[in-house]
Short mmCIF file of C-alpha atoms and ligand atoms in Angstrom, two decimals:
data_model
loop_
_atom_site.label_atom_id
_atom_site.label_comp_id
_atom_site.label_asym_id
_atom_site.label_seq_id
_atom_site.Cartn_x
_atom_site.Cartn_y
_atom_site.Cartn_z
CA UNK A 11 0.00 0.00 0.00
CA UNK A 12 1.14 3.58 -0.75
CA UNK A 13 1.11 5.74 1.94
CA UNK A 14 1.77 9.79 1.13
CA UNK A 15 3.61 11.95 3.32
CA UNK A 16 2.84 15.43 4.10
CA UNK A 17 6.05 17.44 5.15
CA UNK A 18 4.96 19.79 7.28
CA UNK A 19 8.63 21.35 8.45
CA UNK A 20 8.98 23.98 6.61
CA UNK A 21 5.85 25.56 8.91
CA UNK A 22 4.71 23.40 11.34
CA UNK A 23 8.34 22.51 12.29
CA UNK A 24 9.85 25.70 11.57
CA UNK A 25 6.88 28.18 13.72
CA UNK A 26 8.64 26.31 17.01
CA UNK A 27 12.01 26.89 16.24
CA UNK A 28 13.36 29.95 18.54
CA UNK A 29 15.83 30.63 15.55
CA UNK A 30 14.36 33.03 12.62
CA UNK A 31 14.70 31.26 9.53
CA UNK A 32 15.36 33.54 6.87
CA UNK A 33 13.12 33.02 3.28
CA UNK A 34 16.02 31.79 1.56
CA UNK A 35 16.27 28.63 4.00
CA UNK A 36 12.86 28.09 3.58
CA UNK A 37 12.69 27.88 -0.13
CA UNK A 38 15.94 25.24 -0.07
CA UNK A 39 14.38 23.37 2.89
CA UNK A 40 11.22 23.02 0.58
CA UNK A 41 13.11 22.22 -2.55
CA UNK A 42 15.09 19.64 -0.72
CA UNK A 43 12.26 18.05 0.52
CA UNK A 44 10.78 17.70 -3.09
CA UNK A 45 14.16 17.12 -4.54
CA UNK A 46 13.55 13.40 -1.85
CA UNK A 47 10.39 12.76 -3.54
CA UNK A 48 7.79 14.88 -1.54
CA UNK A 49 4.57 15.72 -3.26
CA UNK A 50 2.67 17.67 -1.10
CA UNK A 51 4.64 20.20 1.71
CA UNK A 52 3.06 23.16 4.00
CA UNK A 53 5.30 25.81 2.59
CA UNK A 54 3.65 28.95 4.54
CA UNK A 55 1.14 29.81 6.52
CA UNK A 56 -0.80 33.28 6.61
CA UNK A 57 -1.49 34.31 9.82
CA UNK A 58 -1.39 37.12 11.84
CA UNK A 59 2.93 37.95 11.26
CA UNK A 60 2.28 39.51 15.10
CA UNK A 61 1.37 36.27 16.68
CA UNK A 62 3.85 34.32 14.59
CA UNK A 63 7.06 36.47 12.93
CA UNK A 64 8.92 33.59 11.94
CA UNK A 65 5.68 33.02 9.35
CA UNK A 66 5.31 36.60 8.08
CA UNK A 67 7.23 35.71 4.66
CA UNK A 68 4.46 33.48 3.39
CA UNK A 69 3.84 35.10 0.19
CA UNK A 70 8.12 35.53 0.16
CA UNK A 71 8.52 31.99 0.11
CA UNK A 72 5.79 31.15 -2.33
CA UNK A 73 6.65 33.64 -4.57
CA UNK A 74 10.51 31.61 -4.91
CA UNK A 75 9.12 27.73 -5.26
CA UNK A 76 8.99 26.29 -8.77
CA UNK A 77 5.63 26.32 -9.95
CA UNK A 78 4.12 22.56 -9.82
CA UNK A 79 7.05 20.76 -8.55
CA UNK A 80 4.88 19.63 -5.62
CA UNK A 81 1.57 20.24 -3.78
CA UNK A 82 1.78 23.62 -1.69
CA UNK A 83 -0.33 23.86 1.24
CA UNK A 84 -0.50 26.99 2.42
CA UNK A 85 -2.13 27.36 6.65
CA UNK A 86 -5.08 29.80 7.08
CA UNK A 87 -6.89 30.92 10.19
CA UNK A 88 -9.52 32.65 9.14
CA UNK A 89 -10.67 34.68 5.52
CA UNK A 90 -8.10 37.43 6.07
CA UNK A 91 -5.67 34.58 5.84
CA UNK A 92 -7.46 33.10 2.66
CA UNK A 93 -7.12 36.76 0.96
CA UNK A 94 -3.42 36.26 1.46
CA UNK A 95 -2.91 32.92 0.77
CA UNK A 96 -5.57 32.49 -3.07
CA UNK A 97 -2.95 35.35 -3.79
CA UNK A 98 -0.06 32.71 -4.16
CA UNK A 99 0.67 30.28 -5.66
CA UNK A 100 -0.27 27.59 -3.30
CA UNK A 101 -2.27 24.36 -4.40
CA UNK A 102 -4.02 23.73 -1.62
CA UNK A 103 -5.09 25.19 2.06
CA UNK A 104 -5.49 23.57 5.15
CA UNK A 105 -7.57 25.01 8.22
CA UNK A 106 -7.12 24.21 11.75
CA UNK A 107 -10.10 23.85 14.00
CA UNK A 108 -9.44 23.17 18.28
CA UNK A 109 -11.45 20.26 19.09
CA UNK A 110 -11.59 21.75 22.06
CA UNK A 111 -12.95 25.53 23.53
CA UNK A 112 -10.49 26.40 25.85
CA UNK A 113 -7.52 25.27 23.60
CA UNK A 114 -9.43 27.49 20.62
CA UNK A 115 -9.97 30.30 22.54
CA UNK A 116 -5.67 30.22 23.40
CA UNK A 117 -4.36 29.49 20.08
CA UNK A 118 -7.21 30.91 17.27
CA UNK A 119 -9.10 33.53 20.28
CA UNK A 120 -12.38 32.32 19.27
CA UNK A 121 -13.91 28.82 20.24
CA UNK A 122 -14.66 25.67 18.13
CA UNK A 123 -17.88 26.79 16.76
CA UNK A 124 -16.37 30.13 15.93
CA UNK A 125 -13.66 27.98 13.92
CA UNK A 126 -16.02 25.68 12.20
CA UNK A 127 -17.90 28.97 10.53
CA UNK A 128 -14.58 29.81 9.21
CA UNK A 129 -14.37 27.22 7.80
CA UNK A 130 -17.44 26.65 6.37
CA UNK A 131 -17.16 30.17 4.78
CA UNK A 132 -14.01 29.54 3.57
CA UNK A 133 -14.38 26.42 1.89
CA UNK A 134 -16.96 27.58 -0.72
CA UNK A 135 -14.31 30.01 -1.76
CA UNK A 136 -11.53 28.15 -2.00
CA UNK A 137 -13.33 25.31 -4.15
CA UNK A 138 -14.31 28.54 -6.73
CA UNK A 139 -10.50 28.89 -6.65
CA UNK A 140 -10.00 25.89 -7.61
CA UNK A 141 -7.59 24.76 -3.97
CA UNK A 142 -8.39 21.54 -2.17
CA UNK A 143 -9.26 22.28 1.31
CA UNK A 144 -7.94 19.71 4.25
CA UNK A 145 -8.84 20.75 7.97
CA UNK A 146 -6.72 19.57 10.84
CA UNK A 147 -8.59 18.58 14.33
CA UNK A 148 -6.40 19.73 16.45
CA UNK A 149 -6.06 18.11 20.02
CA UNK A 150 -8.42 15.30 18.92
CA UNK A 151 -6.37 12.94 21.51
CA UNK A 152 -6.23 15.22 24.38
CA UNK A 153 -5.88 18.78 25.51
CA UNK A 154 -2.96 20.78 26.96
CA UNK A 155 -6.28 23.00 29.05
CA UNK A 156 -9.01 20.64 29.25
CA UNK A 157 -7.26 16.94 29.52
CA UNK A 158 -9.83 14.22 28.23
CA UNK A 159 -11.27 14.68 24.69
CA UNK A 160 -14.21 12.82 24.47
CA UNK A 161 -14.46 10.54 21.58
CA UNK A 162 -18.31 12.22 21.11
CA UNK A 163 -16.75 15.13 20.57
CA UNK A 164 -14.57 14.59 18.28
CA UNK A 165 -16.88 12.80 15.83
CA UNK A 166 -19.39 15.78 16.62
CA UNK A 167 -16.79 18.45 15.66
CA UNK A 168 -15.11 16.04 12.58
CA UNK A 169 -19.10 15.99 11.55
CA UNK A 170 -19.59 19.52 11.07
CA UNK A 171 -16.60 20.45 10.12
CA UNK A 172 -17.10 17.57 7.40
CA UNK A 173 -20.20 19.36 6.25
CA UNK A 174 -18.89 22.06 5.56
CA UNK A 175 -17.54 20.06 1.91
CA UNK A 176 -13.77 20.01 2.54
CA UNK A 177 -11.39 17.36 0.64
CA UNK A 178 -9.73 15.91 3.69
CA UNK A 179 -9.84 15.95 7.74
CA UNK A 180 -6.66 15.44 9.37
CA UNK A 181 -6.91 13.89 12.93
CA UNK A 182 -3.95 15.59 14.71
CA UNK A 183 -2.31 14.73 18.12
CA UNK A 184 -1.02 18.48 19.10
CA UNK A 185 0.13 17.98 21.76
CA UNK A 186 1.72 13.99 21.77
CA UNK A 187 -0.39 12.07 23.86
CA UNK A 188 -1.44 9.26 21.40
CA UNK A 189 -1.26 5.60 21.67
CA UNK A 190 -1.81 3.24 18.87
CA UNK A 191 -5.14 1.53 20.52
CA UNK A 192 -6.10 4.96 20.79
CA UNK A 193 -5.56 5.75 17.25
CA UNK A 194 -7.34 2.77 16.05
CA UNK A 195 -10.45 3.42 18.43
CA UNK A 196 -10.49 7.16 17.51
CA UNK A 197 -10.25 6.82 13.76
CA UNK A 198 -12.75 4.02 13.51
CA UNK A 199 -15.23 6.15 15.37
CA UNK A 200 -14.30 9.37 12.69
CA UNK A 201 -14.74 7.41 9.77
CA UNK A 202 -18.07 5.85 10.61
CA UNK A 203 -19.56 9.23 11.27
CA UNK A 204 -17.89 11.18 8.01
CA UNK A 205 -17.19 10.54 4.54
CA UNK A 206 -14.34 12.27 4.01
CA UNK A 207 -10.84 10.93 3.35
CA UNK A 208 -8.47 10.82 6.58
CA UNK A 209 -4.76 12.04 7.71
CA UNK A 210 -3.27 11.49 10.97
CA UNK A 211 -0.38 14.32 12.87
CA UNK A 212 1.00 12.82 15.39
CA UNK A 213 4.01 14.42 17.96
CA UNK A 214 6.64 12.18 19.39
CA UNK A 215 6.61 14.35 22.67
CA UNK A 216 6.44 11.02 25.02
CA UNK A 217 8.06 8.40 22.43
CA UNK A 218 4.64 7.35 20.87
CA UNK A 219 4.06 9.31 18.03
CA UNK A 220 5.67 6.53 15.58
CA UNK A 221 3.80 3.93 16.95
CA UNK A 222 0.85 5.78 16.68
CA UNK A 223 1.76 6.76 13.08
CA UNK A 224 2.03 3.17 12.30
CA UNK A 225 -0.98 2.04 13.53
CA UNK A 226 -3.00 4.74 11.66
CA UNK A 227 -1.57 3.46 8.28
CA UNK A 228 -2.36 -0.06 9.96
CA UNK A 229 -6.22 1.24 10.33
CA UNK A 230 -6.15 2.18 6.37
CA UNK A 231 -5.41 6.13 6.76
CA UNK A 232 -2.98 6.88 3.67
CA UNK A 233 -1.90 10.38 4.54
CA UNK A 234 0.37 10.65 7.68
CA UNK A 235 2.25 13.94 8.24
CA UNK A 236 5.99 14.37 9.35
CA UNK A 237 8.56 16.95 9.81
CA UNK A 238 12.34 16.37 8.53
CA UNK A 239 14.24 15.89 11.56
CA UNK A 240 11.76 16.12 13.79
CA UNK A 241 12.04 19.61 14.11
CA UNK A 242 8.23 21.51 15.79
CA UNK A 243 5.25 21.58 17.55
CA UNK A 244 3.00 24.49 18.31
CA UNK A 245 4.41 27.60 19.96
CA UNK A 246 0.59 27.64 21.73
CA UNK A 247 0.76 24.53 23.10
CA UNK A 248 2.70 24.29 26.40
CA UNK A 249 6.06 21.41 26.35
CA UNK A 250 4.21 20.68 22.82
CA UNK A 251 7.71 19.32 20.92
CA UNK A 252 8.72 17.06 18.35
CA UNK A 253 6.79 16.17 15.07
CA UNK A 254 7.59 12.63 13.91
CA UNK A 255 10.93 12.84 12.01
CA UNK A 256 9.88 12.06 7.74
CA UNK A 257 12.98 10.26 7.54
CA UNK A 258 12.22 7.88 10.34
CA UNK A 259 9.16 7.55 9.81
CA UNK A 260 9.83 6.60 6.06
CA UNK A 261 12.25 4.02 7.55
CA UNK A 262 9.49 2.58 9.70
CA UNK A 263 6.96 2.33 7.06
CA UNK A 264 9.20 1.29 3.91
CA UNK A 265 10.57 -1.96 6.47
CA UNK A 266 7.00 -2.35 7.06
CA UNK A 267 6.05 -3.16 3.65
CA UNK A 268 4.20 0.43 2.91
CA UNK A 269 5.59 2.49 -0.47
CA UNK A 270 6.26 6.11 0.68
CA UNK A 271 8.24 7.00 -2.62
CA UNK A 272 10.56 9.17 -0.63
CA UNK A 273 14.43 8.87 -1.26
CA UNK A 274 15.71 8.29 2.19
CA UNK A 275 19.11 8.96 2.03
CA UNK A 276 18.23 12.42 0.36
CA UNK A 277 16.05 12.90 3.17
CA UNK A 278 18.83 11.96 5.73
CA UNK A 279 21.25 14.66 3.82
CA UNK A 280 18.38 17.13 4.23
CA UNK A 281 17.74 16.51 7.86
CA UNK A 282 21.24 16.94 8.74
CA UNK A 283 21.65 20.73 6.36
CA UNK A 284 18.53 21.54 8.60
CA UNK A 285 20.38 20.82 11.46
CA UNK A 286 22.99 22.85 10.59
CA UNK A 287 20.84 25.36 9.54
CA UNK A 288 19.59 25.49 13.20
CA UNK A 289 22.37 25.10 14.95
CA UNK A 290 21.49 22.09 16.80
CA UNK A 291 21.13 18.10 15.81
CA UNK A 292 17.83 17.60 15.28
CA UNK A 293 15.88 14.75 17.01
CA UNK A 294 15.08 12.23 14.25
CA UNK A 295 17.14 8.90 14.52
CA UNK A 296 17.78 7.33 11.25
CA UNK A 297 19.90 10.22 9.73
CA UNK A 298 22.34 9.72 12.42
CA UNK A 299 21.90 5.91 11.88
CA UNK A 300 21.46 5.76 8.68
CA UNK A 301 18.86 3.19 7.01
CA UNK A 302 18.93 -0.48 7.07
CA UNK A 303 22.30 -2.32 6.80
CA UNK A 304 23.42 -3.34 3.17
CA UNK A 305 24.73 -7.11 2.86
ZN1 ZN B 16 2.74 19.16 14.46
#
């Protein structure tokens, strides 16, 4: 089974990074990434350059990409952030929606419902435009404010936000409490209630993000985002670190029979520039490593 990887360093990974990467970096991070076989990457995200500087170079950054070489997600909050963003040259945008109030009302200042009108007035424009529209659940496992998600509400919010005709929900562990039986209980529950193709974001924060990972692509879900190296989290989200490294997780998923098309040792080259780039090793495994023995 093929199983497509969404790199989402070059702005989920990059927004936690105390270092300000300059647009240049960005656009070689990006190419690099397609250069290894990506085909769809966040490159930007437009929201408010305030709350988040290191993003402020959105249009920057797409403005330098070659046209087509990949899928370009670009992140928006609200229609502001659409204006921006259908101004690009991005391929696709992807929402966010807390599954959660209190989180919502932290990281977006308005709460769930609030974020599911967004996005039900934004998708109607962006399928005039012509871009795909994905929303990511964010703390559908658990929440840094609230603890407990209930599984009842996260099918009621993936419902709604479902009808609101987007091309793809993302189920996303913000802030890395997943475990594998609760990826597999959560995800059967989602796609009972919706009909709308699935992606899973796991963190590594306590060592089970690859598991989980594993078992979502075990449960059928063919979309599974990553960051090279490992690098991220959410700058809202309190001791919220560590996407799933691409590179490892490519390791764990090619040795587990699943076609990723990535080139890992072009990955593992990449991981280590972006190290170097941030002054700091970054916490993926397998570039350090390296991939599975040769005889
Ligand atoms: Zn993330």
């Amino acid at each position: 089974m093929t199983i497509t990887i969404v790199e989402v360093g070059p702005r989920d990974g990059l927004q936690n990074e105390a270092v300000v990467v300059d647009t240049h970096t960005k656009v070689e991070f990006i190419n690099r990434c397609v250069a290894a076989g990506v085909q769809r990457i966040e490159a930007a995200s437009f929201v408010n350059p305030k709350r988040v500087p290191q993003m402020a170079d959105g249009e920057a950054v797409l403005e330098r990409l070659t046209p087509d070489a990949a899928s370009y997600i670009g992140l928006v909050l609200n229609e502001r952030g659409f204006d921006r963003a259908v101004n690009t040259q991005v391929d696709e945008v992807n929402l966010v929606v807390m599954v959660t109030d209190t989180f919502s009302q932290k990281n977006q200042g308005m709460t769930t419902q609030e974020a599911m009108a967004a996005v039900a007035a934004i998708a109607p424009r962006a399928k005039q435009a012509g871009l795909p529209v994905s929303v990511t659940l964010s703390a559908s496992f658990g929440c840094p404010y609230e603890g407990e998600v209930a599984v009842s509400r996260l099918v009621d919010v993936a419902t709604q936000v479902a009808d609101a005709g987007i091309d793809e929900l993302a189920i996303a562990d913000t802030i890395g409490v997943a475990v594998p039986r609760d990826v597999q209980r959560r995800l059967s529950a989602v796609a009972d209630a919706v009909d709308v193709p699935l992606r899973v974001h796991v963190h590594n924060t306590r060592n089970t993000g690859y598991a989980s990972a594993l078992a979502a692509a075990d449960a059928g879900v063919t979309v599974l985002d990553a960051s090279l190296g490992g690098i991220g989290g959410c700058p809202f989200a309190p001791r919220a670190t560590g996407n799933i490294a691409t590179e490892d997780l490519v390791f764990a998923l090619e040795r587990s029979g699943y076609d990723t098309g990535l080139d890992l040792d072009a990955l593992c080259l990449a991981s280590e520039w972006l190290g170097e780039r941030l002054g700091r090793p970054t916490p993926g495994l397998v570039a350090k490593a390296g991939g599975f023995p040769p005889a």
